């Protein structure tokens, strides 16, 4: 019997999944795995290598010589830390496009299952509860209205001194929601046995407590 515990936290972009998943993992002494970062890293490599998302054969070929790992909060692409390079609005859109491709999903599914078979994890993404770990002991679906998610992102970027426009952030979030929900393969969906948490009017601490209360 393995006593590995898997906790899935899925939801749309900007719902606060990584902040919440990180805090839950820390409280429980488990490893946190950000699967969105993996899709971003693949998108980053495809862009660097100028591989079109229409050319599935080439995408597959590049993936064969691509190594992705997420360890201790750091995303590694072919052994290099690319954490700083994948968090741009452009990379968000690119990740959304390449994450819809079958070879990309197949590759990352196996990387993610591998990690979750070795150790207890809190994994955040879009399809963890519905696909990667259908048998996860705990599943949560974290949401918030698109307006609230855009507002949080807007305040975060403003605080960093970036010159941003609320309207374009909202449009960006809505476009990504549309792509993530409507793609054919493993679309963003709440697993039937997941607990939905609408964080629109909740603080980070409240959401973390809500989740921990349901796990204990
Ligand atoms: O969570 P994020 O914004 O970093 O994710 C980037 C993109 O990756 C997102 O648009 C959808 C995709 N993704 C996915 O398809 N499946 C996952 N498990 C995680 C992310």
CSV table of C-alpha atoms and ligand atoms in Angstrom, one decimal:
chain,number,residue,atom,x,y,z
A,1,UNK,CA,0.0,0.0,0.0
A,2,UNK,CA,1.4,3.3,-0.8
A,3,UNK,CA,0.5,6.2,1.5
A,4,UNK,CA,0.9,8.9,-1.1
A,5,UNK,CA,-1.7,11.6,-0.9
A,6,UNK,CA,-2.7,13.6,-4.0
A,7,UNK,CA,-4.7,16.8,-3.8
A,8,UNK,CA,-6.0,18.4,-7.0
A,9,UNK,CA,-6.7,22.1,-7.3
A,10,UNK,CA,-8.2,23.0,-10.6
A,11,UNK,CA,-9.8,26.2,-11.9
A,12,UNK,CA,-9.6,29.0,-14.4
A,13,UNK,CA,-6.6,31.3,-14.8
A,14,UNK,CA,-6.2,34.0,-12.2
A,15,UNK,CA,-8.4,32.3,-9.5
A,16,UNK,CA,-5.4,32.1,-7.2
A,17,UNK,CA,-4.7,28.4,-7.6
A,18,UNK,CA,-0.9,28.6,-7.2
A,19,UNK,CA,-1.0,30.9,-4.1
A,20,UNK,CA,-3.6,28.6,-2.5
A,21,UNK,CA,-2.0,25.3,-3.6
A,22,UNK,CA,1.5,26.5,-2.4
A,23,UNK,CA,0.1,27.5,1.0
A,24,UNK,CA,-1.9,24.2,1.4
A,25,UNK,CA,1.2,22.2,0.4
A,26,UNK,CA,3.4,24.0,2.9
A,27,UNK,CA,0.9,23.5,5.8
A,28,UNK,CA,0.7,19.8,5.0
A,29,UNK,CA,4.4,19.3,4.4
A,30,UNK,CA,3.7,18.2,0.8
A,31,UNK,CA,5.3,19.0,-2.5
A,32,UNK,CA,3.5,21.7,-4.6
A,33,UNK,CA,3.4,21.2,-8.4
A,34,UNK,CA,2.3,23.9,-10.8
A,35,UNK,CA,1.3,22.2,-14.0
A,36,UNK,CA,0.5,25.5,-15.7
A,37,UNK,CA,4.2,26.3,-15.4
A,38,UNK,CA,4.9,23.1,-17.4
A,39,UNK,CA,2.6,24.1,-20.2
A,40,UNK,CA,4.2,27.6,-20.2
A,41,UNK,CA,7.7,26.1,-20.4
A,42,UNK,CA,6.7,24.0,-23.4
A,43,UNK,CA,5.1,27.0,-25.1
A,44,UNK,CA,8.3,29.0,-24.4
A,45,UNK,CA,10.4,26.3,-26.1
A,46,UNK,CA,8.1,26.1,-29.1
A,47,UNK,CA,8.3,29.8,-29.5
A,48,UNK,CA,12.1,29.9,-29.1
A,49,UNK,CA,12.4,27.2,-31.8
A,50,UNK,CA,9.8,28.8,-34.0
A,51,UNK,CA,7.6,25.7,-34.1
A,52,UNK,CA,4.1,26.4,-35.4
A,53,UNK,CA,1.2,25.0,-33.4
A,54,UNK,CA,-0.2,23.8,-36.8
A,55,UNK,CA,2.8,21.5,-37.3
A,56,UNK,CA,2.0,18.7,-35.0
A,57,UNK,CA,4.8,16.5,-36.4
A,58,UNK,CA,7.4,19.1,-35.6
A,59,UNK,CA,5.8,19.8,-32.2
A,60,UNK,CA,6.1,16.0,-31.4
A,61,UNK,CA,9.7,15.9,-32.6
A,62,UNK,CA,10.8,18.9,-30.4
A,63,UNK,CA,9.0,17.3,-27.4
A,64,UNK,CA,11.0,14.1,-27.8
A,65,UNK,CA,14.1,16.1,-26.9
A,66,UNK,CA,12.4,18.2,-24.2
A,67,UNK,CA,12.8,17.7,-20.5
A,68,UNK,CA,10.4,19.3,-18.1
A,69,UNK,CA,10.5,19.2,-14.4
A,70,UNK,CA,9.0,21.1,-11.5
A,71,UNK,CA,10.9,20.9,-8.3
A,72,UNK,CA,10.9,23.0,-5.1
A,73,UNK,CA,8.9,25.8,-6.8
A,74,UNK,CA,11.1,26.0,-9.8
A,75,UNK,CA,10.3,25.1,-13.4
A,76,UNK,CA,13.1,23.5,-15.3
A,77,UNK,CA,13.2,23.3,-19.1
A,78,UNK,CA,15.9,21.1,-20.4
A,79,UNK,CA,17.6,21.4,-17.0
A,80,UNK,CA,17.5,25.2,-17.0
A,81,UNK,CA,15.4,27.3,-14.6
A,82,UNK,CA,13.0,29.3,-16.8
A,83,UNK,CA,10.7,30.5,-14.0
A,84,UNK,CA,11.4,34.2,-14.8
A,85,UNK,CA,10.7,33.9,-18.5
A,86,UNK,CA,7.3,32.2,-18.5
A,87,UNK,CA,5.2,34.8,-16.7
A,88,UNK,CA,4.4,37.3,-19.4
A,89,UNK,CA,1.0,37.9,-21.0
A,90,UNK,CA,2.4,36.7,-24.3
A,91,UNK,CA,3.5,33.4,-22.7
A,92,UNK,CA,0.0,33.0,-21.1
A,93,UNK,CA,-1.5,33.1,-24.6
A,94,UNK,CA,1.1,30.9,-26.1
A,95,UNK,CA,0.7,28.3,-23.3
A,96,UNK,CA,-3.1,28.3,-23.9
A,97,UNK,CA,-2.6,27.5,-27.6
A,98,UNK,CA,0.1,24.8,-27.3
A,99,UNK,CA,-1.7,23.2,-24.3
A,100,UNK,CA,-4.6,22.2,-26.6
A,101,UNK,CA,-2.3,20.0,-28.7
A,102,UNK,CA,-2.4,16.2,-28.2
A,103,UNK,CA,1.3,15.6,-28.1
A,104,UNK,CA,1.9,18.3,-25.6
A,105,UNK,CA,-0.8,17.0,-23.3
A,106,UNK,CA,0.4,13.4,-23.6
A,107,UNK,CA,3.9,14.4,-22.7
A,108,UNK,CA,3.0,16.5,-19.7
A,109,UNK,CA,0.5,14.0,-18.4
A,110,UNK,CA,3.2,11.4,-18.1
A,111,UNK,CA,5.6,13.9,-16.4
A,112,UNK,CA,2.8,14.9,-13.9
A,113,UNK,CA,1.8,11.3,-13.2
A,114,UNK,CA,5.4,10.4,-12.6
A,115,UNK,CA,5.9,13.1,-10.0
A,116,UNK,CA,2.6,12.2,-8.3
A,117,UNK,CA,3.5,8.5,-8.1
A,118,UNK,CA,6.8,9.3,-6.4
A,119,UNK,CA,5.6,11.6,-3.6
A,120,UNK,CA,2.6,13.3,-2.0
A,121,UNK,CA,1.6,16.4,-4.0
A,122,UNK,CA,-0.7,19.3,-4.2
A,123,UNK,CA,-1.1,19.8,-7.9
A,124,UNK,CA,-2.7,22.8,-9.5
A,125,UNK,CA,-4.0,23.0,-13.1
A,126,UNK,CA,-7.0,22.6,-15.3
A,127,UNK,CA,-7.4,18.8,-15.6
A,128,UNK,CA,-5.8,17.3,-12.5
A,129,UNK,CA,-9.1,16.1,-10.9
A,130,UNK,CA,-10.7,15.0,-14.2
A,131,UNK,CA,-7.7,13.4,-15.9
A,132,UNK,CA,-4.2,13.4,-14.4
A,133,UNK,CA,-5.3,12.0,-11.0
A,134,UNK,CA,-8.9,11.0,-11.2
A,135,UNK,CA,-8.3,9.0,-8.0
A,136,UNK,CA,-6.9,12.0,-6.1
A,137,UNK,CA,-8.0,11.8,-2.4
A,138,UNK,CA,-9.1,15.4,-2.4
A,139,UNK,CA,-10.3,17.6,-5.3
A,140,UNK,CA,-11.1,21.3,-5.3
A,141,UNK,CA,-12.3,23.5,-8.1
A,142,UNK,CA,-11.3,27.1,-7.4
A,143,UNK,CA,-13.2,29.9,-9.1
A,144,UNK,CA,-13.9,33.6,-8.9
A,145,UNK,CA,-15.7,35.9,-11.4
A,146,UNK,CA,-13.7,37.0,-14.4
A,147,UNK,CA,-14.0,40.6,-13.2
A,148,UNK,CA,-12.6,39.8,-9.7
A,149,UNK,CA,-9.8,37.7,-11.3
A,150,UNK,CA,-8.9,40.6,-13.6
A,151,UNK,CA,-9.1,43.1,-10.7
A,152,UNK,CA,-6.7,41.0,-8.6
A,153,UNK,CA,-4.3,40.7,-11.5
A,154,UNK,CA,-4.6,44.5,-12.2
A,155,UNK,CA,-3.8,45.4,-8.6
A,156,UNK,CA,-0.9,42.9,-8.5
A,157,UNK,CA,0.7,44.4,-11.7
A,158,UNK,CA,0.1,48.0,-10.6
A,159,UNK,CA,1.8,47.2,-7.3
A,160,UNK,CA,4.8,46.1,-9.3
A,161,UNK,CA,4.8,49.5,-11.0
A,162,UNK,CA,3.6,48.1,-14.4
A,163,UNK,CA,1.6,50.3,-16.7
A,164,UNK,CA,-1.5,48.1,-17.3
A,165,UNK,CA,-5.1,48.6,-18.3
A,166,UNK,CA,-7.9,46.7,-16.5
A,167,UNK,CA,-9.9,46.2,-19.7
A,168,UNK,CA,-7.1,44.5,-21.5
A,169,UNK,CA,-6.4,42.2,-18.5
A,170,UNK,CA,-10.1,41.3,-18.4
A,171,UNK,CA,-10.2,40.6,-22.1
A,172,UNK,CA,-7.1,38.4,-21.8
A,173,UNK,CA,-8.6,36.4,-19.0
A,174,UNK,CA,-11.9,35.9,-20.9
A,175,UNK,CA,-10.0,34.8,-24.0
A,176,UNK,CA,-8.0,32.2,-22.0
A,177,UNK,CA,-11.2,31.0,-20.2
A,178,UNK,CA,-12.8,30.5,-23.6
A,179,UNK,CA,-9.8,28.5,-25.0
A,180,UNK,CA,-9.4,26.4,-21.8
A,181,UNK,CA,-13.1,25.5,-21.6
A,182,UNK,CA,-13.7,24.8,-25.3
A,183,UNK,CA,-10.7,22.8,-26.3
A,184,UNK,CA,-11.4,19.2,-27.2
A,185,UNK,CA,-8.8,17.5,-25.1
A,186,UNK,CA,-9.1,17.6,-21.3
A,187,UNK,CA,-10.9,21.0,-21.2
A,188,UNK,CA,-11.3,23.0,-18.0
A,189,UNK,CA,-14.1,21.4,-16.1
A,190,UNK,CA,-15.0,20.7,-12.5
A,191,UNK,CA,-14.7,17.0,-11.6
A,192,UNK,CA,-18.0,15.6,-10.4
A,193,UNK,CA,-16.4,14.8,-7.0
A,194,UNK,CA,-14.6,18.1,-6.6
A,195,UNK,CA,-15.6,20.6,-4.0
A,196,UNK,CA,-16.2,24.0,-5.6
A,197,UNK,CA,-14.8,27.1,-3.9
A,198,UNK,CA,-15.9,30.5,-5.1
A,199,UNK,CA,-13.2,32.8,-3.8
A,200,UNK,CA,-14.8,36.0,-5.2
A,201,UNK,CA,-15.5,37.3,-1.7
A,202,UNK,CA,-12.9,35.4,0.2
A,203,UNK,CA,-9.4,36.2,1.4
A,204,UNK,CA,-6.5,33.9,0.7
A,205,UNK,CA,-6.4,32.9,4.3
A,206,UNK,CA,-10.1,32.0,4.2
A,207,UNK,CA,-9.7,29.8,1.1
A,208,UNK,CA,-6.7,28.0,2.6
A,209,UNK,CA,-8.6,27.4,5.8
A,210,UNK,CA,-11.7,26.2,3.9
A,211,UNK,CA,-9.5,23.6,2.0
A,212,UNK,CA,-7.6,22.5,5.0
A,213,UNK,CA,-10.8,22.0,7.0
A,214,UNK,CA,-12.1,19.6,4.3
A,215,UNK,CA,-8.9,17.6,4.2
A,216,UNK,CA,-8.5,16.9,7.9
B,1,LIG,O1,-2.3,28.1,-14.8
B,1,LIG,P1,-1.5,28.9,-15.9
B,1,LIG,O2,-2.2,30.1,-16.3
B,1,LIG,O3,-0.1,29.0,-15.6
B,1,LIG,O4,-1.6,27.9,-17.2
B,1,LIG,C1,-1.1,28.2,-18.5
B,1,LIG,C2,-1.9,27.5,-19.5
B,1,LIG,O5,-1.7,26.1,-19.5
B,1,LIG,C3,-3.5,27.7,-19.4
B,1,LIG,O6,-4.0,28.6,-20.4
B,1,LIG,C4,-4.0,26.3,-19.7
B,1,LIG,C5,-2.8,25.4,-19.7
B,1,LIG,N1,-3.0,24.3,-18.7
B,1,LIG,C6,-3.6,23.2,-19.0
B,1,LIG,O7,-4.1,23.1,-20.2
B,1,LIG,N2,-3.7,22.1,-18.2
B,1,LIG,C7,-3.2,22.2,-16.9
B,1,LIG,N3,-3.3,21.2,-16.1
B,1,LIG,C8,-2.5,23.4,-16.5
B,1,LIG,C9,-2.5,24.5,-17.4
